[in-house]
Coordinates of N, CA, C and O in Angstrom, one line a residue:
M234 N 85.9 103.7 90.4 CA 86.0 102.6 91.4 C 86.8 101.5 90.8 O 87.8 101.0 91.4
R235 N 86.5 101.1 89.5 CA 87.2 100.0 88.9 C 88.7 100.3 88.7 O 89.6 99.5 88.9
T236 N 89.0 101.5 88.2 CA 90.4 101.9 87.9 C 91.1 101.9 89.3 O 92.3 101.4 89.3
A237 N 90.5 102.4 90.3 CA 91.2 102.5 91.6 C 91.4 101.1 92.1 O 92.5 100.8 92.7
L238 N 90.4 100.2 92.0 CA 90.6 98.8 92.5 C 91.8 98.1 91.7 O 92.6 97.4 92.3
S239 N 91.8 98.4 90.4 CA 92.9 97.8 89.6 C 94.3 98.3 90.1 O 95.2 97.5 90.3
E240 N 94.4 99.6 90.2 CA 95.7 100.2 90.7 C 96.1 99.7 92.1 O 97.2 99.3 92.3
L241 N 95.1 99.7 93.0 CA 95.4 99.2 94.3 C 95.8 97.7 94.4 O 96.7 97.3 95.2
A242 N 95.1 96.9 93.6 CA 95.5 95.5 93.6 C 96.9 95.3 93.0 O 97.6 94.5 93.5
T243 N 97.2 96.1 92.0 CA 98.6 96.0 91.4 C 99.6 96.4 92.4 O 100.6 95.7 92.6
Q244 N 99.4 97.5 93.1 CA 100.3 98.0 94.2 C 100.4 97.0 95.3 O 101.4 96.7 95.8
F245 N 99.2 96.5 95.8 CA 99.2 95.5 96.8 C 100.0 94.2 96.4 O 100.8 93.7 97.2
A246 N 99.8 93.7 95.2 CA 100.5 92.5 94.8 C 102.0 92.8 94.7 O 102.8 91.9 95.1
A247 N 102.4 94.0 94.3 CA 103.8 94.3 94.2 C 104.4 94.3 95.6 O 105.6 93.8 95.8
T248 N 103.7 94.8 96.6 CA 104.2 94.7 98.0 C 104.2 93.3 98.5 O 105.2 92.8 99.0
A249 N 103.1 92.6 98.4 CA 103.0 91.2 98.9 C 104.1 90.3 98.3 O 104.7 89.5 98.9
D250 N 104.4 90.5 97.0 CA 105.4 89.7 96.3 C 106.8 89.9 96.9 O 107.6 89.0 96.7
R251 N 107.0 91.0 97.5 CA 108.3 91.3 98.1 C 108.5 90.9 99.6 O 109.5 91.1 100.2
I252 N 107.4 90.4 100.2 CA 107.4 90.0 101.6 C 108.2 88.7 101.7 O 107.9 87.7 101.0
T253 N 109.1 88.6 102.6 CA 109.9 87.4 102.8 C 109.5 86.7 104.1 O 108.9 87.3 105.0
P254 N 109.7 85.4 104.2 CA 109.3 84.7 105.4 C 109.8 85.3 106.7 O 109.0 85.3 107.7
D255 N 111.0 85.9 106.7 CA 111.5 86.5 108.0 C 110.7 87.8 108.4 O 110.9 88.3 109.5
Q256 N 109.9 88.3 107.5 CA 109.1 89.5 107.8 C 107.7 89.2 108.3 O 107.0 90.2 108.7
L257 N 107.3 88.0 108.3 CA 105.9 87.7 108.6 C 105.5 88.0 110.1 O 104.3 88.3 110.4
D258 N 106.5 88.0 111.0 CA 106.2 88.3 112.4 C 106.3 89.8 112.7 O 106.0 90.3 113.8
R259 N 106.6 90.6 111.7 CA 106.7 92.1 112.0 C 105.4 92.7 112.3 O 104.4 92.2 111.7
R260 N 105.3 93.7 113.1 CA 104.1 94.4 113.5 C 103.7 95.3 112.3 O 104.6 95.9 111.7
T261 N 102.4 95.5 112.2 CA 101.9 96.5 111.2 C 101.3 97.7 111.9 O 101.2 97.6 113.1
P262 N 101.0 98.7 111.2 CA 100.3 99.8 111.9 C 98.9 99.4 112.5 O 98.4 100.2 113.3
C263 N 98.4 98.3 112.1 CA 97.2 97.7 112.7 C 97.6 97.0 114.0 O 98.3 96.0 113.9
P264 N 97.2 97.5 115.1 CA 97.8 97.0 116.4 C 97.6 95.5 116.6 O 98.4 94.9 117.3
D265 N 96.5 94.9 116.0 CA 96.2 93.5 116.3 C 96.8 92.6 115.2 O 96.6 91.4 115.3
Y266 N 97.6 93.1 114.3 CA 98.0 92.3 113.1 C 99.5 92.4 112.9 O 100.1 93.5 112.8
S267 N 100.1 91.2 112.8 CA 101.5 91.1 112.2 C 101.3 91.1 110.7 O 100.2 91.0 110.2
V268 N 102.4 91.1 110.0 CA 102.4 90.9 108.5 C 101.7 89.6 108.2 O 100.8 89.6 107.3
G269 N 102.0 88.5 108.8 CA 101.4 87.2 108.5 C 99.9 87.2 108.8 O 99.1 86.7 108.1
D270 N 99.5 87.9 110.0 CA 98.1 88.0 110.3 C 97.3 88.7 109.3 O 96.2 88.4 108.9
L271 N 97.9 89.8 108.8 CA 97.2 90.7 107.8 C 97.1 89.9 106.5 O 96.1 90.0 105.8
L272 N 98.1 89.2 106.1 CA 98.0 88.4 104.9 C 96.9 87.3 105.0 O 96.2 87.1 104.1
A273 N 96.8 86.7 106.2 CA 95.7 85.7 106.4 C 94.4 86.4 106.3 O 93.4 85.9 105.7
H274 N 94.3 87.6 106.9 CA 93.0 88.4 106.9 C 92.6 88.6 105.4 O 91.5 88.4 105.0
L275 N 93.5 89.1 104.7 CA 93.3 89.5 103.3 C 93.1 88.2 102.4 O 92.3 88.2 101.5
G276 N 93.8 87.1 102.8 CA 93.6 85.9 102.1 C 92.2 85.3 102.2 O 91.7 84.6 101.4
G277 N 91.5 85.7 103.3 CA 90.1 85.4 103.4 C 89.1 86.3 102.7 O 88.2 85.9 102.1
I278 N 89.4 87.6 102.8 CA 88.5 88.6 102.2 C 88.6 88.6 100.7 O 87.6 88.7 100.0
L279 N 89.8 88.5 100.1 CA 89.9 88.7 98.7 C 89.2 87.6 97.9 O 88.5 87.9 96.9
P280 N 89.4 86.3 98.2 CA 88.6 85.3 97.5 C 87.1 85.5 97.6 O 86.3 85.3 96.7
D281 N 86.6 85.9 98.8 CA 85.2 86.2 99.0 C 84.8 87.4 98.2 O 83.7 87.4 97.6
S282 N 85.6 88.4 98.0 CA 85.3 89.5 97.2 C 85.2 89.1 95.7 O 84.3 89.6 95.0
E283 N 86.2 88.3 95.3 CA 86.2 87.9 93.9 C 84.9 87.1 93.6 O 84.2 87.3 92.6
R284 N 84.5 86.2 94.5 CA 83.2 85.5 94.3 C 82.1 86.4 94.3 O 81.1 86.3 93.5
A285 N 82.1 87.4 95.2 CA 81.0 88.4 95.3 C 80.9 89.2 94.0 O 79.8 89.5 93.5
A286 N 82.0 89.6 93.4 CA 82.0 90.3 92.1 C 81.4 89.5 91.0 O 80.7 90.1 90.1
R287 N 81.6 88.2 91.1 CA 81.0 87.4 90.0 C 79.6 86.9 90.4 O 79.0 86.2 89.6
K288 N 79.1 87.4 91.5 CA 77.7 87.0 92.0 C 77.6 85.5 92.1 O 76.5 84.9 91.8
E289 N 78.6 84.8 92.5 CA 78.6 83.4 92.7 C 78.1 83.0 94.1 O 78.4 83.8 95.0
P290 N 77.5 81.9 94.3 CA 77.1 81.5 95.7 C 78.3 81.2 96.5 O 79.4 80.8 96.0
R291 N 78.1 81.3 97.8 CA 79.2 80.9 98.7 C 79.4 79.4 98.6 O 78.4 78.7 98.4
P292 N 80.6 78.9 98.8 CA 80.9 77.5 98.8 C 80.2 76.8 100.0 O 80.1 77.4 101.0
A293 N 79.8 75.6 99.8 CA 79.1 74.8 100.8 C 80.1 74.6 102.0 O 79.7 74.7 103.2
E294 N 81.3 74.3 101.7 CA 82.3 74.1 102.7 C 83.3 75.2 102.6 O 83.8 75.6 101.5
P295 N 83.8 75.8 103.8 CA 84.7 76.9 103.8 C 86.0 76.4 103.1 O 86.5 75.2 103.3
V296 N 86.6 77.3 102.3 CA 87.9 77.0 101.7 C 89.0 77.7 102.5 O 88.9 78.9 102.8
P297 N 90.1 77.0 102.8 CA 91.1 77.6 103.6 C 91.7 78.8 102.8 O 92.0 78.7 101.6
P298 N 91.8 80.0 103.5 CA 92.3 81.1 102.8 C 93.8 81.0 102.5 O 94.6 80.4 103.2
P299 N 94.3 81.6 101.4 CA 95.7 81.6 101.1 C 96.4 82.5 102.1 O 95.8 83.5 102.5
T300 N 97.6 82.2 102.6 CA 98.3 83.0 103.5 C 99.7 83.3 103.0 O 100.4 84.2 103.5
D301 N 100.2 82.6 102.0 CA 101.5 82.8 101.4 C 101.4 84.2 100.7 O 100.5 84.5 100.0
P302 N 102.4 85.0 100.9 CA 102.4 86.3 100.3 C 102.1 86.3 98.8 O 101.3 87.1 98.3
A303 N 102.8 85.4 98.0 CA 102.5 85.4 96.6 C 101.1 84.9 96.3 O 100.5 85.5 95.3
A304 N 100.6 84.0 97.0 CA 99.2 83.6 96.8 C 98.2 84.7 97.1 O 97.2 84.8 96.4
V305 N 98.4 85.5 98.1 CA 97.5 86.6 98.5 C 97.7 87.7 97.4 O 96.7 88.3 97.0
A306 N 98.9 87.8 96.9 CA 99.1 88.8 95.8 C 98.2 88.4 94.6 O 97.6 89.2 93.9
R307 N 98.3 87.1 94.2 CA 97.5 86.7 93.0 C 96.0 86.8 93.3 O 95.2 87.1 92.4
A308 N 95.6 86.6 94.6 CA 94.2 86.7 94.9 C 93.7 88.2 94.7 O 92.6 88.5 94.3
A309 N 94.6 89.1 95.1 CA 94.3 90.6 94.9 C 94.1 90.8 93.4 O 93.2 91.5 93.0
E310 N 95.0 90.3 92.6 CA 94.9 90.5 91.1 C 93.6 89.9 90.5 O 92.9 90.6 89.7
R311 N 93.3 88.7 91.0 CA 92.0 88.1 90.5 C 90.8 88.8 90.9 O 89.8 89.0 90.2
T312 N 90.8 89.3 92.2 CA 89.7 90.0 92.7 C 89.5 91.3 91.9 O 88.3 91.6 91.5
A313 N 90.5 92.1 91.7 CA 90.4 93.3 90.9 C 89.8 93.0 89.5 O 89.0 93.7 89.0
A314 N 90.4 91.9 88.9 CA 89.9 91.5 87.5 C 88.4 91.2 87.6 O 87.6 91.6 86.6
A315 N 87.9 90.5 88.6 CA 86.5 90.2 88.7 C 85.6 91.4 88.8 O 84.6 91.5 88.2
W316 N 86.1 92.5 89.5 CA 85.3 93.7 89.7 C 85.3 94.5 88.4 O 84.5 95.4 88.3
L317 N 86.2 94.2 87.4 CA 86.2 94.9 86.2 C 85.1 94.4 85.2 O 84.8 95.1 84.2
A318 N 84.5 93.3 85.5 CA 83.4 92.8 84.7 C 82.3 93.9 84.6 O 82.0 94.5 85.6
P319 N 81.6 94.0 83.4 CA 80.6 95.0 83.2 C 79.5 95.0 84.3 O 79.1 96.1 84.7
D320 N 79.0 93.9 84.7 CA 77.9 93.9 85.6 C 78.3 93.7 87.1 O 77.4 93.5 88.0
A321 N 79.6 93.7 87.4 CA 80.1 93.4 88.7 C 79.5 94.4 89.8 O 79.2 94.0 90.9
L322 N 79.4 95.7 89.4 CA 79.0 96.7 90.4 C 77.5 96.9 90.5 O 77.0 97.7 91.3
S323 N 76.7 96.1 89.7 CA 75.3 96.3 89.7 C 74.6 95.2 90.6 O 75.2 94.2 90.9
G324 N 73.5 95.6 91.1 CA 72.7 94.7 91.9 C 73.2 94.5 93.3 O 74.0 95.3 93.9
T325 N 72.9 93.3 93.9 CA 73.4 92.9 95.2 C 74.2 91.7 95.1 O 74.2 91.0 94.1
T326 N 74.9 91.4 96.2 CA 75.8 90.2 96.2 C 76.0 89.8 97.6 O 75.9 90.6 98.5
E327 N 76.4 88.5 97.8 CA 76.7 88.0 99.2 C 78.2 88.3 99.4 O 79.1 88.0 98.6
F328 N 78.4 89.1 100.5 CA 79.8 89.4 100.8 C 79.9 89.6 102.3 O 79.0 90.3 102.9
G329 N 80.9 89.2 102.9 CA 81.1 89.3 104.4 C 79.9 88.7 105.1 O 79.6 87.5 104.8
P330 N 79.3 89.4 106.0 CA 78.2 88.8 106.8 C 76.9 88.7 106.2 O 76.0 88.1 106.8
G331 N 76.7 89.2 104.9 CA 75.4 89.1 104.4 C 75.3 89.6 102.9 O 76.3 89.6 102.2
T332 N 74.1 90.0 102.5 CA 73.9 90.5 101.2 C 74.0 92.0 101.2 O 73.4 92.7 102.1
L333 N 74.8 92.6 100.3 CA 75.0 94.0 100.2 C 74.8 94.5 98.8 O 75.0 93.7 97.8
P334 N 74.7 95.8 98.6 CA 74.8 96.3 97.2 C 76.2 96.0 96.7 O 77.2 96.1 97.5
A335 N 76.3 95.6 95.5 CA 77.6 95.2 94.9 C 78.6 96.4 95.0 O 79.8 96.1 95.3
E336 N 78.2 97.6 94.9 CA 79.1 98.8 95.0 C 79.7 98.9 96.4 O 80.8 99.3 96.5
V337 N 78.9 98.5 97.4 CA 79.4 98.6 98.8 C 80.5 97.5 98.9 O 81.5 97.7 99.6
A338 N 80.2 96.3 98.4 CA 81.2 95.2 98.5 C 82.5 95.6 97.8 O 83.6 95.4 98.3
A339 N 82.4 96.3 96.7 CA 83.6 96.7 96.0 C 84.3 97.8 96.8 O 85.5 97.8 96.8
A340 N 83.5 98.7 97.4 CA 84.1 99.8 98.2 C 84.9 99.2 99.4 O 86.0 99.6 99.7
I341 N 84.3 98.2 100.0 CA 85.0 97.5 101.2 C 86.3 96.9 100.7 O 87.3 97.0 101.3
T342 N 86.2 96.3 99.6 CA 87.4 95.6 99.0 C 88.5 96.7 98.7 O 89.7 96.5 99.0
L343 N 88.1 97.8 98.1 CA 89.0 98.9 97.8 C 89.7 99.4 99.0 O 90.9 99.5 99.0
Q344 N 88.9 99.7 100.1 CA 89.6 100.2 101.3 C 90.5 99.1 102.0 O 91.5 99.4 102.5
E345 N 90.1 97.9 101.8 CA 91.0 96.8 102.4 C 92.3 96.8 101.6 O 93.4 96.7 102.3
L346 N 92.3 96.8 100.3 CA 93.5 96.9 99.5 C 94.3 98.1 99.8 O 95.6 98.0 99.9
A347 N 93.7 99.3 99.8 CA 94.4 100.5 100.0 C 95.0 100.6 101.4 O 96.2 100.8 101.5
L348 N 94.2 100.4 102.4 CA 94.7 100.6 103.8 C 95.7 99.5 104.2 O 96.8 99.7 104.8
H349 N 95.3 98.2 104.0 CA 96.1 97.1 104.4 C 97.4 97.0 103.5 O 98.4 96.5 103.9
G350 N 97.2 97.4 102.2 CA 98.4 97.5 101.4 C 99.4 98.4 102.0 O 100.6 98.2 102.0
W351 N 99.0 99.6 102.4 CA 99.8 100.6 103.1 C 100.4 100.0 104.4 O 101.6 100.2 104.6
D352 N 99.6 99.3 105.1 CA 100.0 98.7 106.4 C 101.2 97.8 106.1 O 102.2 97.8 106.8
L353 N 101.0 96.9 105.1 CA 102.0 95.9 104.8 C 103.3 96.6 104.4 O 104.4 96.3 104.8
A354 N 103.2 97.6 103.5 CA 104.3 98.3 103.0 C 105.1 99.0 104.2 O 106.3 98.9 104.2
Q355 N 104.4 99.6 105.1 CA 105.0 100.2 106.2 C 105.8 99.2 107.1 O 106.9 99.4 107.5
A356 N 105.1 98.0 107.3 CA 105.7 97.0 108.1 C 107.0 96.5 107.6 O 107.9 96.1 108.3
V357 N 107.1 96.4 106.2 CA 108.3 95.8 105.6 C 109.2 96.8 105.0 O 110.2 96.5 104.3
G358 N 108.9 98.1 105.1 CA 109.8 99.2 104.7 C 109.8 99.5 103.2 O 110.8 99.8 102.6
L359 N 108.6 99.3 102.6 CA 108.4 99.6 101.1 C 107.6 100.8 100.9 O 106.8 101.2 101.7
D360 N 107.8 101.4 99.7 CA 107.0 102.5 99.3 C 105.6 102.0 98.9 O 105.5 100.9 98.5
H361 N 104.6 102.9 99.0 CA 103.3 102.6 98.7 C 102.7 103.7 97.9 O 101.8 104.4 98.4
P362 N 103.1 103.9 96.6 CA 102.6 105.0 95.9 C 101.2 104.8 95.4 O 100.8 103.7 95.0
V363 N 100.4 105.8 95.5 CA 99.0 105.8 95.1 C 98.7 107.0 94.2 O 99.0 108.1 94.6
G364 N 98.2 106.8 93.0 CA 97.9 107.9 92.1 C 96.9 108.8 92.7 O 96.1 108.4 93.5
E365 N 96.9 110.1 92.2 CA 96.0 111.1 92.7 C 94.5 110.7 92.6 O 93.7 110.9 93.5
S366 N 94.1 110.3 91.4 CA 92.7 109.9 91.2 C 92.3 108.8 92.1 O 91.2 108.8 92.7
T367 N 93.2 107.7 92.3 CA 92.9 106.6 93.2 C 92.8 107.1 94.6 O 92.0 106.7 95.4
A368 N 93.8 108.0 95.0 CA 93.8 108.5 96.3 C 92.5 109.2 96.7 O 91.9 109.1 97.8
K369 N 91.9 110.0 95.7 CA 90.6 110.7 95.9 C 89.5 109.6 96.1 O 88.6 109.8 96.9
T370 N 89.5 108.6 95.3 CA 88.5 107.5 95.4 C 88.6 106.9 96.8 O 87.6 106.6 97.5
V371 N 89.9 106.6 97.2 CA 90.1 105.9 98.5 C 89.5 106.8 99.6 O 88.8 106.4 100.5
L372 N 89.8 108.1 99.6 CA 89.4 109.1 100.6 C 87.8 109.0 100.6 O 87.3 109.0 101.7
G373 N 87.2 109.1 99.5 CA 85.7 109.1 99.5 C 85.2 107.8 100.1 O 84.2 107.8 100.9
V374 N 85.8 106.7 99.8 CA 85.3 105.4 100.4 C 85.5 105.3 101.9 O 84.7 104.9 102.6
V375 N 86.7 105.7 102.3 CA 87.1 105.7 103.7 C 86.1 106.6 104.5 O 85.6 106.2 105.6
E376 N 85.8 107.8 104.0 CA 84.9 108.7 104.7 C 83.5 108.1 104.7 O 82.8 108.2 105.7
Q377 N 83.1 107.4 103.6 CA 81.8 106.8 103.6 C 81.7 105.6 104.6 O 80.6 105.5 105.2
L378 N 82.7 104.9 104.8 CA 82.7 103.7 105.6 C 83.1 104.0 107.1 O 83.0 103.1 107.9
A379 N 83.7 105.2 107.4 CA 84.3 105.4 108.6 C 83.4 105.2 109.9 O 83.9 104.6 110.8
G380 N 82.2 105.7 109.8 CA 81.3 105.5 111.0 C 81.1 104.1 111.4 O 81.3 103.7 112.5
Q381 N 80.8 103.3 110.4 CA 80.5 101.8 110.6 C 81.8 101.1 111.0 O 81.9 100.3 111.9
A382 N 82.9 101.5 110.3 CA 84.2 100.9 110.6 C 84.7 101.2 112.0 O 85.3 100.3 112.6
R383 N 84.5 102.4 112.4 CA 84.9 102.7 113.8 C 84.0 101.9 114.8 O 84.5 101.4 115.8
A384 N 82.7 101.8 114.5 CA 81.8 101.1 115.4 C 82.2 99.6 115.5 O 82.0 99.1 116.6
N385 N 82.7 99.0 114.4 CA 83.0 97.6 114.5 C 84.5 97.4 114.9 O 84.9 96.2 114.9
G386 N 85.2 98.4 115.1 CA 86.6 98.3 115.5 C 87.6 98.2 114.4 O 88.8 98.0 114.6
S387 N 87.2 98.3 113.2 CA 88.1 98.2 112.0 C 88.9 99.5 111.9 O 90.1 99.4 111.4
Y388 N 88.4 100.6 112.2 CA 89.2 101.9 112.2 C 89.4 102.4 113.6 O 88.5 102.2 114.5
G389 N 90.5 103.0 113.8 CA 90.7 103.6 115.1 C 90.2 105.0 115.1 O 89.6 105.5 114.1
P390 N 90.4 105.8 116.2 CA 90.0 107.2 116.2 C 90.7 107.9 115.1 O 91.9 107.6 114.8
P391 N 90.0 108.9 114.5 CA 90.7 109.6 113.4 C 91.9 110.4 113.9 O 92.0 110.8 115.0
V392 N 92.9 110.5 113.0 CA 94.2 111.2 113.3 C 94.1 112.5 112.5 O 93.7 112.5 111.3
D393 N 94.4 113.6 113.2 CA 94.4 114.9 112.6 C 95.4 115.0 111.4 O 96.6 114.6 111.6
V394 N 94.9 115.4 110.3 CA 95.7 115.5 109.1 C 95.3 116.9 108.5 O 94.1 117.2 108.4
P395 N 96.3 117.7 108.0 CA 95.9 119.0 107.4 C 94.9 118.8 106.3 O 95.0 117.9 105.5
A396 N 94.0 119.7 106.2 CA 93.0 119.7 105.2 C 93.6 119.7 103.8 O 92.9 119.2 102.8
D397 N 94.8 120.3 103.6 CA 95.4 120.4 102.3 C 96.3 119.2 102.0 O 97.1 119.2 101.0
A398 N 96.4 118.2 102.9 CA 97.2 117.1 102.7 C 96.8 116.3 101.5 O 95.6 116.4 101.1
D399 N 97.6 115.4 101.0 CA 97.3 114.5 100.0 C 96.1 113.7 100.3 O 95.9 113.3 101.5
P400 N 95.2 113.4 99.4 CA 93.9 112.7 99.7 C 94.2 111.3 100.3 O 93.5 110.9 101.2
F401 N 95.3 110.6 99.9 CA 95.6 109.3 100.5 C 96.0 109.5 102.0 O 95.6 108.7 102.9
D402 N 96.8 110.5 102.3 CA 97.1 110.8 103.7 C 95.9 111.1 104.5 O 95.7 110.7 105.7
R403 N 94.9 111.9 103.9 CA 93.7 112.2 104.6 C 92.9 110.9 104.9 O 92.2 110.7 105.9
A404 N 92.9 110.0 103.9 CA 92.2 108.7 104.1 C 92.9 107.9 105.2 O 92.2 107.3 106.0
L405 N 94.2 107.9 105.2 CA 94.9 107.2 106.3 C 94.5 107.8 107.6 O 94.2 107.0 108.6
G406 N 94.5 109.1 107.8 CA 94.1 109.7 109.0 C 92.7 109.4 109.4 O 92.4 109.1 110.6
A407 N 91.8 109.4 108.4 CA 90.4 109.2 108.7 C 90.2 107.7 109.2 O 89.2 107.4 109.9
S408 N 91.1 106.8 108.8 CA 91.0 105.4 109.2 C 91.7 105.2 110.5 O 91.7 104.0 111.0
G409 N 92.3 106.2 111.1 CA 93.0 106.0 112.4 C 94.5 105.7 112.2 O 95.1 105.4 113.2
R410 N 95.0 105.9 111.0 CA 96.4 105.7 110.8 C 97.2 107.0 110.8 O 96.6 108.0 110.4
T411 N 98.4 107.0 111.1 CA 99.3 108.2 111.1 C 100.0 108.3 109.8 O 100.9 107.5 109.6
P412 N 99.6 109.2 108.9 CA 100.2 109.3 107.6 C 101.7 109.5 107.6 O 102.4 109.2 106.7
A413 N 102.3 110.1 108.7 CA 103.7 110.4 108.8 C 104.5 109.1 108.6 O 105.7 109.2 108.2
R414 N 103.9 108.0 108.9 CA 104.6 106.7 108.7 C 104.7 106.3 107.2 O 105.4 105.4 106.9
R415 N 104.0 106.9 106.4 CA 103.9 106.6 105.0 C 105.2 106.8 104.3 O 105.9 107.9 104.5
S416 N 105.7 105.9 103.5 CA 106.9 106.1 102.8 C 106.7 106.9 101.5 O 105.7 106.9 101.0

């Protein structure tokens, strides 16, 4: 999990750092999100995940999320670094709507970086390479979260992908994305 989070955060940051202001209105494979919308979405999730990894309390006052591509890239790097701490994956933590096992919070973060990193890369025409071990981890997490993610509208209906396809392509399909768009 930690190695995959680190790789995905690095890849996500590399993509976000290359996004230019004229690309913010481009549509992504997520039908409800432009590039700018997706950066704002992640700009809210990543700092919350970093805080959750450190088991810190939520701030009393909401902090405006970063939306600038470079700021969201740095948030991804800080978040992955926080999950690398020895006790980050143990116990429970406050994340999203409530208290969860820390491993589940990390898994949600992993799939956010993996899937939305790919979404952003597709929208701006960049490659999104994912190593084999990380791709297998992503597939396991996406399959684990798919039922709940479909129920809350985060994933679309699954897309058929050959059983022998790359694990990342299978994860994309399981999340409702069409892997053929992958660079």
